[in-house]
Every structure is written in structure tokens, then in C-alpha cells.
Short mmCIF file of C-alpha atoms in Angstrom, two decimals:
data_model
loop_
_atom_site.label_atom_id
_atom_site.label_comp_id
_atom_site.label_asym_id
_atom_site.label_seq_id
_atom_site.Cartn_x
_atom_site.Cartn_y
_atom_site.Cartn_z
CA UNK A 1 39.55 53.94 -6.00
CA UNK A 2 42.79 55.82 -5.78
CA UNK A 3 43.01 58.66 -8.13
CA UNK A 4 46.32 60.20 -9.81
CA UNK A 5 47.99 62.66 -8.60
CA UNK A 6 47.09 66.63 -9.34
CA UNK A 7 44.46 65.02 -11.18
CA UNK A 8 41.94 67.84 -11.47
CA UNK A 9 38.20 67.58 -10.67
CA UNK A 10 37.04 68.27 -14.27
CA UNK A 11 38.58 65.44 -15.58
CA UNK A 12 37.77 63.07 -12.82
CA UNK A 13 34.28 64.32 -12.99
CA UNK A 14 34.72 63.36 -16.50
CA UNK A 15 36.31 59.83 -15.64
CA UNK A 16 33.29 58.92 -13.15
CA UNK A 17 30.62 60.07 -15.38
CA UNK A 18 31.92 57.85 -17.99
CA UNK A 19 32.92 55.19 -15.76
CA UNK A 20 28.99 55.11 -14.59
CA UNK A 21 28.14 54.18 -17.91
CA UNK A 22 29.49 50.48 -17.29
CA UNK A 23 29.85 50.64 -21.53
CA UNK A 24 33.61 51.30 -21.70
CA UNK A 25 35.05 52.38 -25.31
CA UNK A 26 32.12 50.39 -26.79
CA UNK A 27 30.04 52.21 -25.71
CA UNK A 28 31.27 55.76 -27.20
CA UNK A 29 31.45 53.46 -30.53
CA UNK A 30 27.83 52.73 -30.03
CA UNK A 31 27.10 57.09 -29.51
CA UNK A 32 28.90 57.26 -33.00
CA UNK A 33 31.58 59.53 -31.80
CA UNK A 34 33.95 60.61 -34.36
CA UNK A 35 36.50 62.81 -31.20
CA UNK A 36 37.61 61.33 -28.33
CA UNK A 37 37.26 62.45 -25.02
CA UNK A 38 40.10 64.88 -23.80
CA UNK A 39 40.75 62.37 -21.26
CA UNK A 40 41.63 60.19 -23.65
CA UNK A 41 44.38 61.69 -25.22
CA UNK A 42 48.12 61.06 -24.62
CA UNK A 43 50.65 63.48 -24.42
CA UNK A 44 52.69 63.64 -28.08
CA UNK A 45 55.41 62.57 -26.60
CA UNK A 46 54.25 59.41 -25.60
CA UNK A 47 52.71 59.12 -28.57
CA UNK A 48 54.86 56.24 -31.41
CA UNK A 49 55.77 57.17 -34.67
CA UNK A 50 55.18 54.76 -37.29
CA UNK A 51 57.28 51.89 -37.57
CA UNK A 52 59.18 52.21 -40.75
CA UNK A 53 61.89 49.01 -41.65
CA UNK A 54 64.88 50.24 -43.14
CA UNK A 55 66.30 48.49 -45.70
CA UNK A 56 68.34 45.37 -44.21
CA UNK A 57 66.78 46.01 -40.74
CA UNK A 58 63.57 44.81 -41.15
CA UNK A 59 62.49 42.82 -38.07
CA UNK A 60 60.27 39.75 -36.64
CA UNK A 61 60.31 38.07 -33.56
CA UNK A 62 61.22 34.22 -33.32
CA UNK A 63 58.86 31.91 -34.86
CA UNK A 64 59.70 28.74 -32.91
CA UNK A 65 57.93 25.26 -33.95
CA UNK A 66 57.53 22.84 -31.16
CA UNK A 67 57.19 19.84 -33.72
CA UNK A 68 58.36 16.90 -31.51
CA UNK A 69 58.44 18.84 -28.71
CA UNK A 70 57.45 15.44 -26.82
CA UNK A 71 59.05 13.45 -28.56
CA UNK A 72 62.22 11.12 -27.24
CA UNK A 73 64.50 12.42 -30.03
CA UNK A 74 67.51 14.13 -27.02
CA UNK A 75 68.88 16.08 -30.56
CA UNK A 76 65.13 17.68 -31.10
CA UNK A 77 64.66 18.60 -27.66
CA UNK A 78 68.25 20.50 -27.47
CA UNK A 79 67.35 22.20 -30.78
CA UNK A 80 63.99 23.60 -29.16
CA UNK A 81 65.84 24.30 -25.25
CA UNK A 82 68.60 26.31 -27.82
CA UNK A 83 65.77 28.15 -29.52
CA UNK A 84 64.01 29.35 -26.88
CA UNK A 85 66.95 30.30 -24.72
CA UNK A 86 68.07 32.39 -28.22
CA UNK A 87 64.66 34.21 -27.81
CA UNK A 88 64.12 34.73 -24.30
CA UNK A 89 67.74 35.54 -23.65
CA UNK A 90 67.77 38.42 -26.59
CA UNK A 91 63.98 39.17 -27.09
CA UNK A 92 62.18 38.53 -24.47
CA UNK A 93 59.26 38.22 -26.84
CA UNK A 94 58.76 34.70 -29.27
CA UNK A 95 55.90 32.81 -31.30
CA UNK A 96 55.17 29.52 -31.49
CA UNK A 97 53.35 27.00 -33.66
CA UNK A 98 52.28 23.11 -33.03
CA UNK A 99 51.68 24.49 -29.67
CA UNK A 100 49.04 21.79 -29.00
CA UNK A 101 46.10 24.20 -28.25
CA UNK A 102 43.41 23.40 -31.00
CA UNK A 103 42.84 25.74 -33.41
CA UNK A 104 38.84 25.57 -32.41
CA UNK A 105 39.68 26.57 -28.77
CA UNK A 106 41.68 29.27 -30.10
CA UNK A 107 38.58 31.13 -32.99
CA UNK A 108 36.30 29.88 -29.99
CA UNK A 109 37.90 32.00 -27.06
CA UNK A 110 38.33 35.27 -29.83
CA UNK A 111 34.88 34.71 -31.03
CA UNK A 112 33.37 34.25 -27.55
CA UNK A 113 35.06 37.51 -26.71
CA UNK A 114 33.69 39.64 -29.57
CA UNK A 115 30.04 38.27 -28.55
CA UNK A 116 30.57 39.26 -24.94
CA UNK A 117 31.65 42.98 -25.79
CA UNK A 118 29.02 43.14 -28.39
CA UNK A 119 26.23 42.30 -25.96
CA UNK A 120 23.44 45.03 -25.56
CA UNK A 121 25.29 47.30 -22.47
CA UNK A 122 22.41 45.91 -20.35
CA UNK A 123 23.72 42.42 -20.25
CA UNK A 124 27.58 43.73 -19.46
CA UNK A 125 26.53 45.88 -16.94
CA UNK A 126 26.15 43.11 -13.94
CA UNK A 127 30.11 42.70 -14.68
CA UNK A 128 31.45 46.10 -14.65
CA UNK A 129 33.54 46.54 -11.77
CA UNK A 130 36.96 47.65 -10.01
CA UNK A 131 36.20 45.47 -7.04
CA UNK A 132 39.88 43.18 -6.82
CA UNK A 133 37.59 41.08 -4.63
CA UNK A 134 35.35 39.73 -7.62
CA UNK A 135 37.50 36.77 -9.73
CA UNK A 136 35.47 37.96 -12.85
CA UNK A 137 35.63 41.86 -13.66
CA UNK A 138 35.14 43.70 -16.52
CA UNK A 139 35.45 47.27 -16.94
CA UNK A 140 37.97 50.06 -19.15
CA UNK A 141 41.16 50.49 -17.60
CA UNK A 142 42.00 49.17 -14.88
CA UNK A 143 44.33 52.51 -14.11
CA UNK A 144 41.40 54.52 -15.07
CA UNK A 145 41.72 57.01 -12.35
CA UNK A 146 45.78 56.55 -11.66
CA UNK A 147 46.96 57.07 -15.28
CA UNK A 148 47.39 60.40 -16.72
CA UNK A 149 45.21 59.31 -19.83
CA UNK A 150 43.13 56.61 -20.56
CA UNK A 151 43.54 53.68 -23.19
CA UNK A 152 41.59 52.47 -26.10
CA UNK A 153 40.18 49.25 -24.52
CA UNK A 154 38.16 47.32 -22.63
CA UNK A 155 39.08 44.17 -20.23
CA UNK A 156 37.19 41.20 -19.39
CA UNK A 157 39.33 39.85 -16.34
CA UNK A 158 39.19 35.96 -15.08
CA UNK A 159 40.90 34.44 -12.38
CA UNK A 160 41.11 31.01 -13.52
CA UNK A 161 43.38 28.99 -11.53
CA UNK A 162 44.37 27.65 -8.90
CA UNK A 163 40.43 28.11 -8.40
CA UNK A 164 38.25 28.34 -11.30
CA UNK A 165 35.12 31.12 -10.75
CA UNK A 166 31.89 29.34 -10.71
CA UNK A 167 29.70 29.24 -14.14
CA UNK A 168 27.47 31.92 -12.95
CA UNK A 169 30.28 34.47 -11.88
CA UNK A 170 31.43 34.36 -16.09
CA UNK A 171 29.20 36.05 -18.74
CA UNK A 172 27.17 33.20 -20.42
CA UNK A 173 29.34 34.48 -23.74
CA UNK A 174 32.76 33.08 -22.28
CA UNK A 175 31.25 30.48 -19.66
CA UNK A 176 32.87 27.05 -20.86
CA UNK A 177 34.86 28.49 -23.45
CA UNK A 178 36.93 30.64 -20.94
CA UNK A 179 37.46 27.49 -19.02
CA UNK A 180 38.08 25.42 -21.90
CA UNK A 181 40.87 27.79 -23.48
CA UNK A 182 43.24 28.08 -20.05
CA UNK A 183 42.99 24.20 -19.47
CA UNK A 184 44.83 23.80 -23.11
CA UNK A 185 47.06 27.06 -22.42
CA UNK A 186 48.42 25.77 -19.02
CA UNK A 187 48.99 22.67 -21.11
CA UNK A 188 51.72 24.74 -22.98
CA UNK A 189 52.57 26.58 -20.00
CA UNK A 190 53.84 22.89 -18.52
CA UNK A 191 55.82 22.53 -21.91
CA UNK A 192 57.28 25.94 -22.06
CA UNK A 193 58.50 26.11 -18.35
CA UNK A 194 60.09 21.93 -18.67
CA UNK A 195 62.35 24.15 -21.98
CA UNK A 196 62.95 27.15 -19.97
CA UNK A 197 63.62 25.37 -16.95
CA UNK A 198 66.24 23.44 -19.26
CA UNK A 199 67.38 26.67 -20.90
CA UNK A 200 68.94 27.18 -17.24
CA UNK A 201 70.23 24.31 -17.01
CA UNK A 202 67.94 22.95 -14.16
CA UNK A 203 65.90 20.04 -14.21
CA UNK A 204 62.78 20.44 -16.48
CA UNK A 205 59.95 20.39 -13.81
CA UNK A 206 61.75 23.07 -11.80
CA UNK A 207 59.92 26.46 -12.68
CA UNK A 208 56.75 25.01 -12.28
CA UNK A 209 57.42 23.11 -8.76
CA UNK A 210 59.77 25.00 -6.78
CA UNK A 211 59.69 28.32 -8.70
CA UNK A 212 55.80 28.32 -8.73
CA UNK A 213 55.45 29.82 -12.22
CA UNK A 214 52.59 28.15 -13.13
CA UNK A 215 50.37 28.18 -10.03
CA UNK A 216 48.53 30.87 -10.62
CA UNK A 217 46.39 32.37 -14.31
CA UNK A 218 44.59 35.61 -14.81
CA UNK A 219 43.36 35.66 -17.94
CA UNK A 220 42.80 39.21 -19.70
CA UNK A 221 40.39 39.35 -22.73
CA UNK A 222 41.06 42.07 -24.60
CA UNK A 223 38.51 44.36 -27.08
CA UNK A 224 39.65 47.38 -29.36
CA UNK A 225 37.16 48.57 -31.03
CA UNK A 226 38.58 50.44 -33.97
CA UNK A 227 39.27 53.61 -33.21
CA UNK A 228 38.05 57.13 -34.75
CA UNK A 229 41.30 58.81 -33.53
CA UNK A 230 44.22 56.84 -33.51
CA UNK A 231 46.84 59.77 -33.84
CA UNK A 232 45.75 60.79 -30.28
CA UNK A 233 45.50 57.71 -27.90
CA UNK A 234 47.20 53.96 -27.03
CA UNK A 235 45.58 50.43 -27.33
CA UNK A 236 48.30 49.94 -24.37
CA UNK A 237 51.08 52.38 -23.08
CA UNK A 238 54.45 50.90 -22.77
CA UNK A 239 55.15 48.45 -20.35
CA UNK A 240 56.52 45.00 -19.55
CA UNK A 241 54.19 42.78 -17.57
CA UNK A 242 54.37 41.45 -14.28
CA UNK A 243 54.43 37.84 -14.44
CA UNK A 244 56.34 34.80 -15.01
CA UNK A 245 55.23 34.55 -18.61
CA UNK A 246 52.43 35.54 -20.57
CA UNK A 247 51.03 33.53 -23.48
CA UNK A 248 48.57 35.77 -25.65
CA UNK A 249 46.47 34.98 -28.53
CA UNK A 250 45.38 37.75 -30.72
CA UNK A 251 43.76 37.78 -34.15
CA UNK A 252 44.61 38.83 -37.46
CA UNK A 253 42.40 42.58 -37.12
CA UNK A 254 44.88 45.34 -37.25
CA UNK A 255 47.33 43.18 -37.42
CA UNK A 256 51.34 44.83 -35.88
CA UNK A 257 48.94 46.61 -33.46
CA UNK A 258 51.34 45.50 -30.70
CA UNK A 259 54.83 46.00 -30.72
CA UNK A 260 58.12 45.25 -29.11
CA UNK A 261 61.04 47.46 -27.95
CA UNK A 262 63.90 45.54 -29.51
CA UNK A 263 67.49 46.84 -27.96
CA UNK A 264 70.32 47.03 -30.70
CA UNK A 265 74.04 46.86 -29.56
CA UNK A 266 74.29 50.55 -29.98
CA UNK A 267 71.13 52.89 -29.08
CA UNK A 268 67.92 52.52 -27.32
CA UNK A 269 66.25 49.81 -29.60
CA UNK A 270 63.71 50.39 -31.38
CA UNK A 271 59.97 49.39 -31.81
CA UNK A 272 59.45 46.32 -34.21
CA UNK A 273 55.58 45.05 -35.02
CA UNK A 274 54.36 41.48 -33.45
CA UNK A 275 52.46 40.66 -36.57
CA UNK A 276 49.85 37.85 -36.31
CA UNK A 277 51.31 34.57 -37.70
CA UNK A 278 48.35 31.72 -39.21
CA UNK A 279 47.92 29.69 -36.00
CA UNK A 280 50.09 30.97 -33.67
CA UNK A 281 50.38 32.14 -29.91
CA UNK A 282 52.77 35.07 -28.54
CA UNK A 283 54.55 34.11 -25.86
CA UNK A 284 56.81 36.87 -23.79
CA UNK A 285 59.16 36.34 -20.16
CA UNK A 286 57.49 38.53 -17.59
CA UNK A 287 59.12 40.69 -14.33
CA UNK A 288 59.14 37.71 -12.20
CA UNK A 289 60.80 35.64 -14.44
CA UNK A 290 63.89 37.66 -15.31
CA UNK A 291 64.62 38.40 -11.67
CA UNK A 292 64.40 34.55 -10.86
CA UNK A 293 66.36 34.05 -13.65
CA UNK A 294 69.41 36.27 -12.78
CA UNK A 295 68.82 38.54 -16.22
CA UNK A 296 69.40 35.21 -18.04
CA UNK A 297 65.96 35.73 -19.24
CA UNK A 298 65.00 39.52 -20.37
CA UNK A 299 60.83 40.96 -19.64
CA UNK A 300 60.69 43.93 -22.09
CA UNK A 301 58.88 46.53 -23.10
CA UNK A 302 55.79 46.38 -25.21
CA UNK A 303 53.14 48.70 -25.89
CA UNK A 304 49.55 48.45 -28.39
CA UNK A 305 49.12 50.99 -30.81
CA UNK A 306 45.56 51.95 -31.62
CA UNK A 307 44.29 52.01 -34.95
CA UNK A 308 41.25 52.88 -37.62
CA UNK A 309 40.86 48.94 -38.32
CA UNK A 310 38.68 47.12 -35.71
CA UNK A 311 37.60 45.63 -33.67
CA UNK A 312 40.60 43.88 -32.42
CA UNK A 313 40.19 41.21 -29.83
CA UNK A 314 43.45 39.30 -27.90
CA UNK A 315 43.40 36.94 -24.94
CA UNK A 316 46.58 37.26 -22.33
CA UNK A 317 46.66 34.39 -20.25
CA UNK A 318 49.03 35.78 -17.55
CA UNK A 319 50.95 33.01 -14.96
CA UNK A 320 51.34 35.26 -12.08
CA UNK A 321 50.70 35.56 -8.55
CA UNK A 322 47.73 37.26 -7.41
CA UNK A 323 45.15 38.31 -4.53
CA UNK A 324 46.01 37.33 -0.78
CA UNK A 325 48.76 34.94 -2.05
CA UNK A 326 50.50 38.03 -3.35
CA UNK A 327 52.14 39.05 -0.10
CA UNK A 328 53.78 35.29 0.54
CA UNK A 329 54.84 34.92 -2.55
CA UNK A 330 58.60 35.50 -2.89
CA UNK A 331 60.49 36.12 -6.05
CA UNK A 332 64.51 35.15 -5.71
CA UNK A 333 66.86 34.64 -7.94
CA UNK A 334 67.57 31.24 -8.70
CA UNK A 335 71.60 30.49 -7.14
CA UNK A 336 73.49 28.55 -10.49
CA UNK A 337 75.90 26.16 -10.36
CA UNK A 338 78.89 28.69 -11.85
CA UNK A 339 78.27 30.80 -8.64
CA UNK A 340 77.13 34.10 -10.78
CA UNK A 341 76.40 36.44 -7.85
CA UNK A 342 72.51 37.64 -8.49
CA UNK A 343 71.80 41.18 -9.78
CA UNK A 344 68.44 41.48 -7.58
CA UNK A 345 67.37 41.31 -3.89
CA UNK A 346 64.53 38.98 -3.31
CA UNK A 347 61.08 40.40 -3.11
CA UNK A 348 57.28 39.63 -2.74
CA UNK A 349 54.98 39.33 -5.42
CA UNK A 350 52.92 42.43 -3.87
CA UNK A 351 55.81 44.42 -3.94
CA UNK A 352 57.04 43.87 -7.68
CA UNK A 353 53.10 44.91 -8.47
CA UNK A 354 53.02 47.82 -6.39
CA UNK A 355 56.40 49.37 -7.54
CA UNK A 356 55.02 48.07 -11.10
CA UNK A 357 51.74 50.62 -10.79
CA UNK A 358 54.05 53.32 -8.79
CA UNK A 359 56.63 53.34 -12.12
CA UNK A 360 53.48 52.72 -14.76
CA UNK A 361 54.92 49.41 -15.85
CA UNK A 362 58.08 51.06 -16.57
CA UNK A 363 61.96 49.79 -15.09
CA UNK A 364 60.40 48.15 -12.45
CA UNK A 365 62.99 45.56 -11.33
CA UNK A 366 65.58 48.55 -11.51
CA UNK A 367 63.89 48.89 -8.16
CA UNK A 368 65.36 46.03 -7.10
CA UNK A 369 68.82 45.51 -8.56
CA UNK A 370 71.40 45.34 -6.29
#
């Protein structure tokens, strides 16, 4: 366990004592607490204002409809490759619909996660761990004792591929359904990497065989119970992720809970609500994607507000590099045809995640621009 800096030993006395409970956020629903825990609350700063549309600048992020996605129509399939190189160029962030994954795998996976986090605290406990070691962990934040304060959530974490955890290592709740749900995902995963991978120009197979994008899937379930404070803490604190792309499913319950930082031609940007769309899945470029890429592909910012509405479940199926593999793994940008020198040195997979935790998810490839 390494523990933040100047981090003082109330509050990680505090930290442990309600780590040890193994009952994460639930479980101070469950006491019927109506004021968060000091160690809970962000500073104001960090806190976001609402998000207010203007008039004429309201906001949404692609909707893109794979309809005859696998078809043999060449005009359809330039129409999609155009789409999604619109969105991940400019956005970062897009939806899609006829994705392929059934809608029954998709209320299956949400519902299995509700059960799970519902369980008497008894039945969670035998999962509640920080141990990087286990492929199945489940605990509340996993910065718990690095950030400087803690977020409105609890994780169920699965390393599902390339090596799926046996059925006893997953909580009877998600055991098959778990399974189940990535099989279809990486499904779309093959189909969004062949348009990417055209997007760049490159032959459609080539982010998932010679880029790797797609060897590797942590899943993330998600659980925000609804919260008694909102004003004071985060769902998720603004970050990008660190992956090659990240497919999420999340359901209708407090729905614009997360939210994108959308950059304007003049300005900072500003944040813009990912509301849930009937039947679709969020889909968003990661780290190690845009540096591949050259920039042609943007990973941006996104945070989770928390709110009074709840509870609020969402499954992140992350394609990433992780474990022992980490170290090997080495992100380059890809050399293009048109001879566009690249904007980033190469780098491991361990060291994009360790500068990712050392900047708390924020600039991290600035690290590495040349």
C-alpha cells in the first residue's frame, strides 16, 4: 500500500478503519449516513459546476450506427471509417448502436452487477482486496490511500483476457455473465479496431495484430450508490484512461453523470454530459492509442459527477496492457506513409501507467512528447 504524500495519520487512520470494513460506499449507505466522511470530500476547486447549455451550444457526442457495418457495400463501410475518424479525431469520446452485443447480455451484466454490490457485506467480503496479484478484486478506490480524497464508488475488477479467471475466483453474481458480456464486447472491439485501423489508412486487421490493442481486457464494474452529498465529492475525478480504447456500458440511473471535456477553437473546452442513449455503448480512444496514433486520434478528459439519484451501475471494458506483460509492452507511434515526424518517444506500457498514477490521470503523454 503506498500512501499519499503529507497524508496525515488521522485521515489514514480514518482510510484503514474504513477500508477494514471490506463494505466500500455501500456500506455507509447501509449505516444510513446522511454526511460524508471528511475524507471524502474534494477540494471546491475541483469540484464541477453544473453543466448549463447555452443557447446554440448545446452539445452531444457522436451517435454512430454500425448498420451494415459487415456488410460488402465499399460506400457503407467509407461512410462508417469517415464517421468514426470525425469522432475520434475531434472527440475522442463516441456512441454507438447495432453494435452486435445483445441487448440481454447488456441488462444481464448491469443487473448482475447491482446483485453483486447488493449482497449481504458477508458474501463481498472474500473479494475485497488491493492485492494486483488476484485477477478478480473488488474494493473502493483503487487510489484509496494515494489520492488526496476519495470517490463515490465501488469497483468490481476482472481480468478477463488473454486468460479468463476461473469460475470460483468471480462472485457467483457475475460468474457466466461476466464472461459472457466481454466475449460479445471483444466482438466489437475486432469491428471497431478493422474502422480505426482504416481511419489511418492501414490495413483493417492492423491495431489488433501488430499494434496489440486488443490482447488484453480488464473489465471494471462500476456501483454508485446515490449519494447523500453530492455538492462535496466525485463519482470519478478527471482523467483520461490508459488504454487503447475503452467500451463502457452504463444505464439510464442518473443519467449525464459522466461527462466529457470538449475543447472549442478558442478556450479550454468545456464539460458536455454523456447522456445514456436506448441501447447503446460509449466508446472513448485511450493514452495508448493516441500516442500510437501520432495525435491522429485524441484520449481526453472525462470525469463522473456524483449525484442524489442512485444507484448507478456502468461496466468499462478496458483493452489495455496489464500485469507482468506491462513492462514488454511497447507503445510507438505508428510511422505513416506521408512521413509526419511523430510527436512522442516510444514507451512501455508500465511506464505510461506509472506516470498516469504520478500525474492523477492528468496530461500524461505530455510526459512523453517530444
Amino acid at each position: 500500500m503506498s500512501v499519499a504524500p503529507m497524508m496525515s495519520s488521522s485521515r489514514l487512520r480514518d482510510l484503514q478503519a474504513f477500508d477494514d470494513t471490506n463494505a466500500g460506499v455501500k456500506g455507509l449507505v447501509d449505516a444510513g449516513v446522511t454526511t460524508l466522511p471528511s475524507f471524502f470530500h474534494h477540494p471546491p476547486q475541483n469540484l464541477p459546476k453544473p453543466v448549463h447549455d447555452s443557447p446554440g451550444r448545446s452539445f452531444t457526442i457522436p451517435v454512430i450506427d454500425l448498420a451494415g457495418v459487415t456488410t460488402a457495400d465499399p460506400a457503407r463501410r467509407a461512410e462508417l471509417v469517415g464517421e468514426v475518424l470525425a469522432a475520434a479525431n475531434k472527440f475522442g469520446f463516441f456512441q454507438v448502436l447495432n453494435h452486435g452485443v445483445p441487448e440481454a447480455a447488456m441488462s444481464g451484466m448491469l443487473a448482475a452487477v447491482r446483485r453483486f454490490n447488493e449482497e449481504p457485506v458477508e458474501v463481498k467480503r472474500a473479494y475485497y482486496t488491493r492485492d494486483h496479484g488476484r485477477s478478480v478484486r473488488y474494493h473502493c478506490n483503487q487510489d484509496l490511500f494515494r489520492a488526496s480524497a476519495a470517490k463515490w464508488r465501488d469497483t468490481v475488477y476482472l481480468e478477463m483476457a488473454p486468460t479468463e479467471p476461473s469460475p470460483e475466483e468471480i462472485p457467483a453474481a457475475l460468474r457466466g455473465v461476466a464472461a459472457e458480456y466481454t466475449q460479445q464486447v471483444r466482438r466489437l472491439g475486432i469491428t471497431l479496431l478493422e474502422l480505426l485501423s482504416e481511419a489511418l489508412g492501414l490495413r483493417s486487421g492492423y491495431l489488433e495484430e501488430e499494434a496489440g490493442c486488443l490482447d488484453w481486457i480488464l473489465v471494471g464494474a462500476h456501483y454508485y450508490p446515490a449519494c447523500p452529498e453530492p455538492q462535496l465529492t466525485m463519482g470519478a475525478t478527471t482523467h483520461s484512461d490508459y488504454s487503447f480504447l475503452t467500451v463502457l456500458l452504463q444505464d439510464a440511473v442518473g443519467s449525464g453523470a459522466l461527462q466529457v471535456l470538449v475543447q472549442e477553437e478558442e478556450g479550454e473546452g468545456r464539460w458536455a454530459a454523456v447522456h445514456a442513449v436506448p441501447g447503446a455503448l460509449v466508446v472513448n480512444i485511450g493514452d495508448f492509442l493516441q500516442l500510437i496514433s501520432n495525435d491522429r486520434f485524441k484520449s481526453v478528459q472525462h470525469r463522473v459527477v456524483s449525484k442524489k439519484e442512485g444507484p448507478r451501475a456502468s461496466v468499462a471494458c478496458f483493452f489495455q496492457t496489464y500485469g507482468a506483460a506491462a513492462a514488454t509492452k511497447v507503445c510507438a507511434p505508428i510511422v505513416f506513409p506521408d512521413g509526419t515526424p511523430p510527436v512522442y518517444k516510444s514507451a512501455t506500457v508500465e511506464e505510461l501507467v506509472v506516470t498516469f498514477w504520478a500525474k492523477n490521470g492528468h496530461a500524461t503523454l505530455d510526459h512523453f512528447r517530444l
